Short mmCIF file of C-alpha atoms and ligand atoms in Angstrom, two decimals:
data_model
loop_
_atom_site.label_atom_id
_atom_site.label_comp_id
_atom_site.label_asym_id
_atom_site.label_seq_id
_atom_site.Cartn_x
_atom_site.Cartn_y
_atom_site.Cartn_z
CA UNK A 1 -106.85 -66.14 73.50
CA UNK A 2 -106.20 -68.09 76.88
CA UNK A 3 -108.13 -70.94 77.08
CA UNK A 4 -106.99 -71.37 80.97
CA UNK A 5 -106.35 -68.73 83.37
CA UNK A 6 -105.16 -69.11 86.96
CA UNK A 7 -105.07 -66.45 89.75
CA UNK A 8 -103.39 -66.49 92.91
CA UNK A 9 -104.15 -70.06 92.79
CA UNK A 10 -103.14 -70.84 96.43
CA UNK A 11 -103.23 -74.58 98.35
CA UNK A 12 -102.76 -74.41 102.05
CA UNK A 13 -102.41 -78.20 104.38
CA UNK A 14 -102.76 -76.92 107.93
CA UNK A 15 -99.70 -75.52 108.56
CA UNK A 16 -97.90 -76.03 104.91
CA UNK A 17 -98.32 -73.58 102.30
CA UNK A 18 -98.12 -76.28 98.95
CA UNK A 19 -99.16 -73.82 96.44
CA UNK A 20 -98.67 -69.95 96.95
CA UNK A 21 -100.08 -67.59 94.56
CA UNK A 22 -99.55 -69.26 91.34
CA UNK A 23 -101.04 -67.48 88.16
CA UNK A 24 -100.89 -68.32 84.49
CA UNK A 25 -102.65 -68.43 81.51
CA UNK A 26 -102.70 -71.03 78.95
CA UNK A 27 -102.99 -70.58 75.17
CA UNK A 28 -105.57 -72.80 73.26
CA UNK A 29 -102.84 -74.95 71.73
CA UNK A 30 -100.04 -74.42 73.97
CA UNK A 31 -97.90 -77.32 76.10
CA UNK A 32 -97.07 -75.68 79.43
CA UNK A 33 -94.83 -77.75 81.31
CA UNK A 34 -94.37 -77.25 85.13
CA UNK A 35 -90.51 -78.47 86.22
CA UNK A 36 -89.53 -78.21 89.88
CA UNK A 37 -88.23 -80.42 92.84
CA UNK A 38 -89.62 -82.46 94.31
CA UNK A 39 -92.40 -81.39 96.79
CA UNK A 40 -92.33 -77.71 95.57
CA UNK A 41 -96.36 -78.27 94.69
CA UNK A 42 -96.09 -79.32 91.23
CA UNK A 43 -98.89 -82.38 91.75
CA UNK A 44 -101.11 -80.38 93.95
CA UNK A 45 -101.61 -77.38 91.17
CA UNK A 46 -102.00 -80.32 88.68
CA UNK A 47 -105.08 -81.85 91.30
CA UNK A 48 -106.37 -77.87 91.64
CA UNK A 49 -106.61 -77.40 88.05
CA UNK A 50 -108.29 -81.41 87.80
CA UNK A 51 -110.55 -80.59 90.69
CA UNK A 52 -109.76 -83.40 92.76
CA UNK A 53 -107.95 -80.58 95.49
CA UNK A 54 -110.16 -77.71 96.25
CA UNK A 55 -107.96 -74.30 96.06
CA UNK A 56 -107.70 -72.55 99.20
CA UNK A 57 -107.47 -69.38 97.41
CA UNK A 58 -107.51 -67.52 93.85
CA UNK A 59 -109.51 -68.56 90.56
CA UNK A 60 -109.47 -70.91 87.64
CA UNK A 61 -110.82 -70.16 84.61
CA UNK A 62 -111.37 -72.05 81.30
CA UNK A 63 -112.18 -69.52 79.20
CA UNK A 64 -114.77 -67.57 80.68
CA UNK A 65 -116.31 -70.12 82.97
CA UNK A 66 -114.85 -70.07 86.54
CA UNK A 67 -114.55 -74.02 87.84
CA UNK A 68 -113.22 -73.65 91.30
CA UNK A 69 -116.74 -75.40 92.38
CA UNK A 70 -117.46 -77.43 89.28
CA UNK A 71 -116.55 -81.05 89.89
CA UNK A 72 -113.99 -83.09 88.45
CA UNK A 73 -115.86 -85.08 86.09
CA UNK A 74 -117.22 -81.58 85.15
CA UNK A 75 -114.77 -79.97 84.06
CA UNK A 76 -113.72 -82.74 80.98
CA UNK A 77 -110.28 -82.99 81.94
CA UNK A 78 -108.08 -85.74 81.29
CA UNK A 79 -105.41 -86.46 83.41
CA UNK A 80 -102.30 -89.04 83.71
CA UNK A 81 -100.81 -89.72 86.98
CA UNK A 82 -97.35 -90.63 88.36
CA UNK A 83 -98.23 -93.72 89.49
CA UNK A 84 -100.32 -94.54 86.03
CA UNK A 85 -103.82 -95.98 87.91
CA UNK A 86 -104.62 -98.31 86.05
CA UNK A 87 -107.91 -100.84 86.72
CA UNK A 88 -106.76 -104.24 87.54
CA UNK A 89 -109.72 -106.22 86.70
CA UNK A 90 -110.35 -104.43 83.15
CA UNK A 91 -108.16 -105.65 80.04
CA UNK A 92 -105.62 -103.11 78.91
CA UNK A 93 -108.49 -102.35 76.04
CA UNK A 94 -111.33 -102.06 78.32
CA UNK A 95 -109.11 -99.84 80.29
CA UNK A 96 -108.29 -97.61 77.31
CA UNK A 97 -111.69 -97.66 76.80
CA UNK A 98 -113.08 -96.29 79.99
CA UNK A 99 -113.59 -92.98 80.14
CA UNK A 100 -114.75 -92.88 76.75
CA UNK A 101 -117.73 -95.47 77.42
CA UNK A 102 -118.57 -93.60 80.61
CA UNK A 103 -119.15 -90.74 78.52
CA UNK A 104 -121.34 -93.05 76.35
CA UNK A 105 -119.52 -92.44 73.38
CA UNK A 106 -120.62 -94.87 70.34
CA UNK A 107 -118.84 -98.55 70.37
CA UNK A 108 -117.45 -97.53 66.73
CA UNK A 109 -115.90 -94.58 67.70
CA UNK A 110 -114.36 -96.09 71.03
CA UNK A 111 -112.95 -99.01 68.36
CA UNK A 112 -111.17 -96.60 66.39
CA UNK A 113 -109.55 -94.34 69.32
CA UNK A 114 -108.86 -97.18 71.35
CA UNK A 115 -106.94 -99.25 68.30
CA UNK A 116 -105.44 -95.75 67.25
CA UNK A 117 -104.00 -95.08 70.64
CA UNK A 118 -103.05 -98.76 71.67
CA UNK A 119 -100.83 -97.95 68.00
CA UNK A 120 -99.23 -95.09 69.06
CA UNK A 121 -97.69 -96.07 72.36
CA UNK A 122 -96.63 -100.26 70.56
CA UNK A 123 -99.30 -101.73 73.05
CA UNK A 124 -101.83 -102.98 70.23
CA UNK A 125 -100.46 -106.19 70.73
CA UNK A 126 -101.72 -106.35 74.36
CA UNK A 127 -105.40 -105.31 74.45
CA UNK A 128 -106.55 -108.37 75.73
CA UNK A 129 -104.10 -108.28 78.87
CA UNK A 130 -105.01 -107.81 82.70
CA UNK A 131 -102.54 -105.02 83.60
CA UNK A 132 -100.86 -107.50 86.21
CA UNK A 133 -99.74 -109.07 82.43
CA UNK A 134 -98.03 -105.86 81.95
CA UNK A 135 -94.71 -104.38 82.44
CA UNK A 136 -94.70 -101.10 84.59
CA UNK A 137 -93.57 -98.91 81.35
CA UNK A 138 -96.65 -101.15 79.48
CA UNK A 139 -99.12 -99.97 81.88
CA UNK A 140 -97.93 -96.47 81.96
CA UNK A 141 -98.42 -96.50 78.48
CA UNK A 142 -102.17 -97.65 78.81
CA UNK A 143 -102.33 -94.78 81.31
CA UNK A 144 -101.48 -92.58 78.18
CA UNK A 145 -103.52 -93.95 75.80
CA UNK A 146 -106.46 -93.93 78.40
CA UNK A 147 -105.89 -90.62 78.34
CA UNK A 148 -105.40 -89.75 74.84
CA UNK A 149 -108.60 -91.06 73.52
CA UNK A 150 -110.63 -88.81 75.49
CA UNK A 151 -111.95 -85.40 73.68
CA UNK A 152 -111.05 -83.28 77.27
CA UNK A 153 -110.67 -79.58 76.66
CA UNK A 154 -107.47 -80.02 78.78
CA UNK A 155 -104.61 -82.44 79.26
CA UNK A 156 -103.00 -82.91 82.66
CA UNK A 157 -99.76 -85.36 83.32
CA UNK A 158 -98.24 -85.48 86.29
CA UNK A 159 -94.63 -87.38 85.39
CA UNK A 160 -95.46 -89.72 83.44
CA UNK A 161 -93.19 -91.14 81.78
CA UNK A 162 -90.76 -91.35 85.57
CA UNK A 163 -91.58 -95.26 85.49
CA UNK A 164 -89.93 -96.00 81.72
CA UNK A 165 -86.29 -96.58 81.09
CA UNK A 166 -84.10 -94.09 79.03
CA UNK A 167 -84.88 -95.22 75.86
CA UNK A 168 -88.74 -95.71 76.10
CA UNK A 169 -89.08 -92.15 77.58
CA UNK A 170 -87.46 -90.57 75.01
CA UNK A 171 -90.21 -92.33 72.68
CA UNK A 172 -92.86 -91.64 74.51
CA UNK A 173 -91.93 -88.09 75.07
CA UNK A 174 -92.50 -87.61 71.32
CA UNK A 175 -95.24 -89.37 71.10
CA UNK A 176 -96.68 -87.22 73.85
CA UNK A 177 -95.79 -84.07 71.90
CA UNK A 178 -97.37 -85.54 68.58
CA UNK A 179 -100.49 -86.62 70.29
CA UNK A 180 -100.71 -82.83 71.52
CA UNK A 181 -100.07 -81.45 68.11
CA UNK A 182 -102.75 -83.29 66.35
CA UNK A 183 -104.85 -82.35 69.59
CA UNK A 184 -104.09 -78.65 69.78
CA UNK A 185 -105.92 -78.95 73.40
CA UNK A 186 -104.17 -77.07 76.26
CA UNK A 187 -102.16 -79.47 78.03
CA UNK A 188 -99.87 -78.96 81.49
CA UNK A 189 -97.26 -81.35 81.95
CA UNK A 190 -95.69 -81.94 85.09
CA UNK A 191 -91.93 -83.02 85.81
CA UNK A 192 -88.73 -82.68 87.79
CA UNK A 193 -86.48 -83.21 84.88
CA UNK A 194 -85.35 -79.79 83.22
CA UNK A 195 -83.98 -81.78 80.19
CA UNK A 196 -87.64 -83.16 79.61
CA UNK A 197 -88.86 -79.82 80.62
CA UNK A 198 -87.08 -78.21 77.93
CA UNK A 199 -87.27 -80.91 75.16
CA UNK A 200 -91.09 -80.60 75.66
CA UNK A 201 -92.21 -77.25 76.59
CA UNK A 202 -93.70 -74.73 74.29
CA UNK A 203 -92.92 -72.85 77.25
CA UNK A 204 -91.65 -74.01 80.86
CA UNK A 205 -92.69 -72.40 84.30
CA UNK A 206 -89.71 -73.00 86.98
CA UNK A 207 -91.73 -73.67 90.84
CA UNK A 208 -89.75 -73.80 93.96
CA UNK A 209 -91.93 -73.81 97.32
CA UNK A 210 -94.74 -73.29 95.64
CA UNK A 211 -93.97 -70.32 93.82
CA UNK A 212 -92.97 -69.69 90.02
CA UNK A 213 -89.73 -68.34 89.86
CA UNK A 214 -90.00 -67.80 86.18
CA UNK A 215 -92.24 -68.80 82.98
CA UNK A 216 -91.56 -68.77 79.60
CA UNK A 217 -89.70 -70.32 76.66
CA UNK A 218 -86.73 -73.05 77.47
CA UNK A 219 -84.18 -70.82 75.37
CA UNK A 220 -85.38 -67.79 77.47
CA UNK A 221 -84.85 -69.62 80.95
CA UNK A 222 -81.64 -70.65 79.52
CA UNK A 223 -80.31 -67.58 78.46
CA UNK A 224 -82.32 -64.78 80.63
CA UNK A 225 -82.60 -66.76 84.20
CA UNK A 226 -84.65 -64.28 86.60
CA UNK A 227 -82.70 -65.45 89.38
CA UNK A 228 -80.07 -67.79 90.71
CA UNK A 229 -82.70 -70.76 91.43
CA UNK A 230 -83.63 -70.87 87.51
CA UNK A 231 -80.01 -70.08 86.09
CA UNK A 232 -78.78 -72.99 88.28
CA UNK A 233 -82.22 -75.39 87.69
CA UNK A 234 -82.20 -75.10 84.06
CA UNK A 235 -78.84 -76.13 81.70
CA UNK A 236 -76.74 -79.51 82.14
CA UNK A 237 -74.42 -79.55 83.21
CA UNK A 238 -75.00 -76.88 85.58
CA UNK A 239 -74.45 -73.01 85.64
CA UNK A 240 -70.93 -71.52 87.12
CA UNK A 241 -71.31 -69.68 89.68
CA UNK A 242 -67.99 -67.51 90.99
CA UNK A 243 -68.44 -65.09 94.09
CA UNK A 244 -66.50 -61.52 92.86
CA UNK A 245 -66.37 -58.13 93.84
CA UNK A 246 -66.67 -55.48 91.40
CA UNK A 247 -63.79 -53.10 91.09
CA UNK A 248 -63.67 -49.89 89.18
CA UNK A 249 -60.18 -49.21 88.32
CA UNK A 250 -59.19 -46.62 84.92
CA UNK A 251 -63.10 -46.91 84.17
CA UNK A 252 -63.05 -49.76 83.59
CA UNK A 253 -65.36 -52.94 85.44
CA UNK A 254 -63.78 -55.72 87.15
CA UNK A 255 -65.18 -59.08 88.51
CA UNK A 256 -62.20 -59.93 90.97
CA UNK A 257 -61.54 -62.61 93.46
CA UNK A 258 -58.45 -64.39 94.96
CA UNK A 259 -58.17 -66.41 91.75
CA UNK A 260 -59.60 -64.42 88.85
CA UNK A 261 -59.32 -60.67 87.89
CA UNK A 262 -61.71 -60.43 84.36
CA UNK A 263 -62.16 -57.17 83.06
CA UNK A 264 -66.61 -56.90 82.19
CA UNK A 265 -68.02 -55.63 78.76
CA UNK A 266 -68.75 -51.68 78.87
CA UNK A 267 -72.75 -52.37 78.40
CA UNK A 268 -73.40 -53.79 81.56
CA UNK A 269 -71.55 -51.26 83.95
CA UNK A 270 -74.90 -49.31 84.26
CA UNK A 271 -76.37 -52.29 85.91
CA UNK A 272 -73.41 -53.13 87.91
CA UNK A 273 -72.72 -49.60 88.94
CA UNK A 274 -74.72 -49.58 92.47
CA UNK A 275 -72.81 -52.84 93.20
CA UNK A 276 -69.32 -51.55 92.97
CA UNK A 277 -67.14 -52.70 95.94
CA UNK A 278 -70.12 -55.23 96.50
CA UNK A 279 -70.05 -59.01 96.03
CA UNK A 280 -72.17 -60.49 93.39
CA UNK A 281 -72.58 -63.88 91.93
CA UNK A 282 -71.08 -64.32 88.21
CA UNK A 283 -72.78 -66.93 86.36
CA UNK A 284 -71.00 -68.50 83.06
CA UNK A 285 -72.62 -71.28 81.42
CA UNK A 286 -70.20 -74.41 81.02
CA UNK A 287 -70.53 -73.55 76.96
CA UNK A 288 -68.94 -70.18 77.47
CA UNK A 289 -65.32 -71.12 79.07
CA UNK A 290 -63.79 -72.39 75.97
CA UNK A 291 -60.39 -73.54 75.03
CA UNK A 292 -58.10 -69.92 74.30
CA UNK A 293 -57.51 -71.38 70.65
CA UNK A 294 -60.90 -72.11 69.71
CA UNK A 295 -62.43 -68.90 71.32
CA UNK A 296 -64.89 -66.75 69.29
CA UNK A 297 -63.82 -63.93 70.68
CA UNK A 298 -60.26 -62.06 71.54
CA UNK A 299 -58.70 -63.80 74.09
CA UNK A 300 -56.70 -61.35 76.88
CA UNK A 301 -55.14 -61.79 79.91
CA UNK A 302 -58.81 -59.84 81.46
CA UNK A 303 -60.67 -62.69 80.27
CA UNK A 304 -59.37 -65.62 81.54
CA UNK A 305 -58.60 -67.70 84.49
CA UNK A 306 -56.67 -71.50 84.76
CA UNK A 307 -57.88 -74.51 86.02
CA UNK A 308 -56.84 -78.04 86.83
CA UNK A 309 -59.24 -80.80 85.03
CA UNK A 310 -60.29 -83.57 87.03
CA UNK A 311 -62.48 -85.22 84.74
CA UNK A 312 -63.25 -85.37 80.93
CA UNK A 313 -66.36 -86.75 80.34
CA UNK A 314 -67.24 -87.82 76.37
CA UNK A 315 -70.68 -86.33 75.21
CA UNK A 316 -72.74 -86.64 71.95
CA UNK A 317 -71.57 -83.27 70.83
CA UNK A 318 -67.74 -83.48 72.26
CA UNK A 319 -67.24 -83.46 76.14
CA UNK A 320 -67.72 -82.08 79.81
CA UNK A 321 -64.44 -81.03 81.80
CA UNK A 322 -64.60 -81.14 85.29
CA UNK A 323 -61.81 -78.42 86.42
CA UNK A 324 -60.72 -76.56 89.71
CA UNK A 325 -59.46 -73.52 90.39
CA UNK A 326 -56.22 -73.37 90.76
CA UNK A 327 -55.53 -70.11 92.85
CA UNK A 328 -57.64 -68.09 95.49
CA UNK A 329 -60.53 -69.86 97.10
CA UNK A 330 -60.27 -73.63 95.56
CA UNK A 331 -63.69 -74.00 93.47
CA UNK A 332 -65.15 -76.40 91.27
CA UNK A 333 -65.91 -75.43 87.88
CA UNK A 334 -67.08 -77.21 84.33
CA UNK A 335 -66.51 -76.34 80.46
CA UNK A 336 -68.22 -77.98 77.78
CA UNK A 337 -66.14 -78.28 74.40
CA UNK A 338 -67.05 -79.17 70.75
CA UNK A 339 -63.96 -81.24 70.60
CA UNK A 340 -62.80 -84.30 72.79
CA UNK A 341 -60.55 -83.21 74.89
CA UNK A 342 -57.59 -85.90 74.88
CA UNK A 343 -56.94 -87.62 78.38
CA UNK A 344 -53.42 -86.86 78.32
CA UNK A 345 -55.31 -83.18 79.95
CA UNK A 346 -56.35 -84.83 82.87
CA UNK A 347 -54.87 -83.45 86.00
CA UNK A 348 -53.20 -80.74 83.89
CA UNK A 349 -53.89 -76.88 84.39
CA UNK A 350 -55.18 -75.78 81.48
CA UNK A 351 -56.47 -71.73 80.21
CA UNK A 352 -60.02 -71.36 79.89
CA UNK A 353 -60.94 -67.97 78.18
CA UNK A 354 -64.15 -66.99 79.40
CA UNK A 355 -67.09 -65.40 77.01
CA UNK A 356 -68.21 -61.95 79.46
CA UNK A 357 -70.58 -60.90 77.16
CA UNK A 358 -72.62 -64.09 78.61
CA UNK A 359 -71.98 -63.67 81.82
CA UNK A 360 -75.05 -63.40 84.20
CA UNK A 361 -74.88 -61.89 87.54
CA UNK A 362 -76.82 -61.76 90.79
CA UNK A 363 -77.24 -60.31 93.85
CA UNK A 364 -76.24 -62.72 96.22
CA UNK A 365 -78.52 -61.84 99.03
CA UNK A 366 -82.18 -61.89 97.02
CA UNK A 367 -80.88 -63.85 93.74
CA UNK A 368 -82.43 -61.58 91.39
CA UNK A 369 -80.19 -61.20 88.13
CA UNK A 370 -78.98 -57.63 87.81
CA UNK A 371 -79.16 -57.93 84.14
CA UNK A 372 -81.95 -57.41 81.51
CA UNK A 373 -81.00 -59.87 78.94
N1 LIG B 401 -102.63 -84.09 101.29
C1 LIG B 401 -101.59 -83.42 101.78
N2 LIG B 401 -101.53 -83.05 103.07
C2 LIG B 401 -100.49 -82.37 103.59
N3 LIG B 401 -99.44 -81.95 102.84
C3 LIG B 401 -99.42 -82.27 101.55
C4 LIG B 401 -100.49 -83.02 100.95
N4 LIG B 401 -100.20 -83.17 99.63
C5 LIG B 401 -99.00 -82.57 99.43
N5 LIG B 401 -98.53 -82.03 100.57
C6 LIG B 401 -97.29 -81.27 100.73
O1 LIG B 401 -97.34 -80.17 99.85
C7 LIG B 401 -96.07 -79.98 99.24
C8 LIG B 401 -96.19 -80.07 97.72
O2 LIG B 401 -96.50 -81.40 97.37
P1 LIG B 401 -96.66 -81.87 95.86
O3 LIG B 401 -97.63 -80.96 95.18
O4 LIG B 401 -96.98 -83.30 95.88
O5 LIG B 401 -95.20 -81.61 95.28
P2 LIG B 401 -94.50 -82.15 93.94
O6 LIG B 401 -95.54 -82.81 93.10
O7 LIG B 401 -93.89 -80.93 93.33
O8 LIG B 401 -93.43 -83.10 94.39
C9 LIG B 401 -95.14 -81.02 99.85
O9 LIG B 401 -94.46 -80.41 100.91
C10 LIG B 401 -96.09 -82.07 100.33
O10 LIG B 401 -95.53 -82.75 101.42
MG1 LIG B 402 -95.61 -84.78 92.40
#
């Protein structure tokens, strides 16, 4: 059942549209996170669904109960914000504390949630700090556990964790995502980062200009993109893109430009077919040029194309090359290998044999994908 449902959810400032027709629905447990650029209305839907922006059009629901004109404090919804408001005067406990007492909840209980929280984000040694005592990832973690305490029947955070280094996000990104789990509240989750969209998400809507461009699991994004702005937004490093033409020669399909000539898998010609003689946009995702040797698939001269590597960059799971084309229209391009590849590569030209039967492709004009993956 959803638990939150939103309609044409719409926010208009004089002459800017901020949010444009948004709709969702929210499952009783589920983690919804909302991943975008910047100022493509991510913090204004967040404020809609809080009730601290009136909607200038469509409906929100939790469950049944409509709350476009029930007030914030109404609508028991917690919410952390970006720049983690905090109350100067009040000790970090009195702070964690807050919305809790204002709800007169009983001094034992607010004991136990506040000491349980302060736990959970490593700040139990600082509940009888001002915030001005605090570091700005310390208070963003009060912020958290200010939030976490409460009993709200949903869970708003708009980038929260954008003030904490590397190391203390990653914490506090699971910590986040246990909270939730022992929750099971309905929680959005706001943030420009697709690599914290996808670590967190049970499932991840893309926005752009106030629109969703797509919504659903990371793995889905990442391997069905609607369009070029999600196949491009989502995956680091970044999607290829090649501009081709399809050619029909002997029956068979061919993505062709100056510098490449790769022969496409027989399943997809029904979707190419009304684009033959057209240009299109190929996408191939860095993890599908691999090295000839090492490719799980049979490597021909239709499936391949040269480039010269300009950088190798060491990973975690093996490394990033940074190539160019070598003939045609000169174009940047990037594999990712399981292996290091050795520097003695670097400005070499090297094969890449590239996977087809991953290849997306787009219509360059409306970037809609013209497969159904
Ligand atoms: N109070 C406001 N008045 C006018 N324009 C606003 C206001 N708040 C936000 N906007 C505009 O609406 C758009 C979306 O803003 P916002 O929701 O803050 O984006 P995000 O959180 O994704 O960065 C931006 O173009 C922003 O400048
Ligand atoms: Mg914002």
């Amino acid at each position: 059942m959803a638990s939150i449902t939103v309609t044409n959810l719409t926010k208009q400032f004089a002459e800017k549209t901020a949010v444009n027709a948004v709709s969702f629905e929210l499952g009783e447990h589920e983690f919804l996170v909302l991943v975008g650029p910047s100022g493509c209305g991510k913090t204004t839907t967040l404020r809609m669904l809080a009730g601290l922006e009136p909607a200038s059009g469509g409906d929100i629901y939790f469950g049944e109960r409509r709350v476009n004109d029930i007030r914030p404090r109404d609508r028991n919804v917690a919410m952390v914000f970006q720049d983690y408001a905090v109350f100067p005067h009040l000790t970090v406990y009195d702070n964690i504390a807050y919305g809790l007492r204002s709800r007169g909840a009983s001094r034992a209980l607010i004991h136990e949630r506040v000491t349980a929280a302060a736990k959970t984000f490593r700040i139990d040694q600082l509940l009888k700090r001002k915030p001005r005592q605090l570091s700005g990832g310390e208070r963003q973690r009060v912020a958290l556990s200010r939030a976490m305490v409460r009993d709200a029947d949903l869970f708003l955070y708009d980038e929260p964790l954008s003030n904490l280094d590397a190391q203390l996000r990653h914490q506090a990104r699971e910590d986040i995502v246990a909270l939730h789990n022992q929750k099971q509240k309905p929680s959005v989750y706001v943030t420009h980062d697709q690599s914290e969209a996808m670590a967190m998400g049970d499932r991840i809507a893309v926005m752009r200009d106030g629109k969703i461009e797509q919504i659903g699991a990371g793995g889905d994004l990442y391997k069905s993109p609607a369009n070029l702005f999600v196949a491009y937004f989502i995956g680091t490093p970044s999607i290829n893109l090649f501009d081709v033409t399809i050619e029909v020669e002997a029956d068979e399909f061919y993505a062709v430009n100056p510098g490449l000539r790769v022969r496409l898998p027989a399943e997809i010609r029904d979707a190419l077919q009304t684009y033959v003689g057209a240009p299109v946009k190929m996408g191939l995702r860095p993890e599908d040029l691999h090295s000839p040797k090492l490719a799980p698939f049979a490597v021909t001269e239709f499936n391949q194309i040269r480039g010269i590597v300009n950088v190798i960059e060491p990973s975690s799971t093996g490394c990033a090359v940074y190539l160019s084309t070598i003939e045609g229209v000169p174009q940047d391009f990037t594999a990712t290998f399981r292996t290091r590849l050795p520097a003695t590569y670097l400005e070499k030209e090297i094969p890449l044999a590239l996977h087809l039967e991953k290849a997306h492709f787009f219509d360059p004009q409306s970037g809609l994908s013209l497969l159904k993956r």
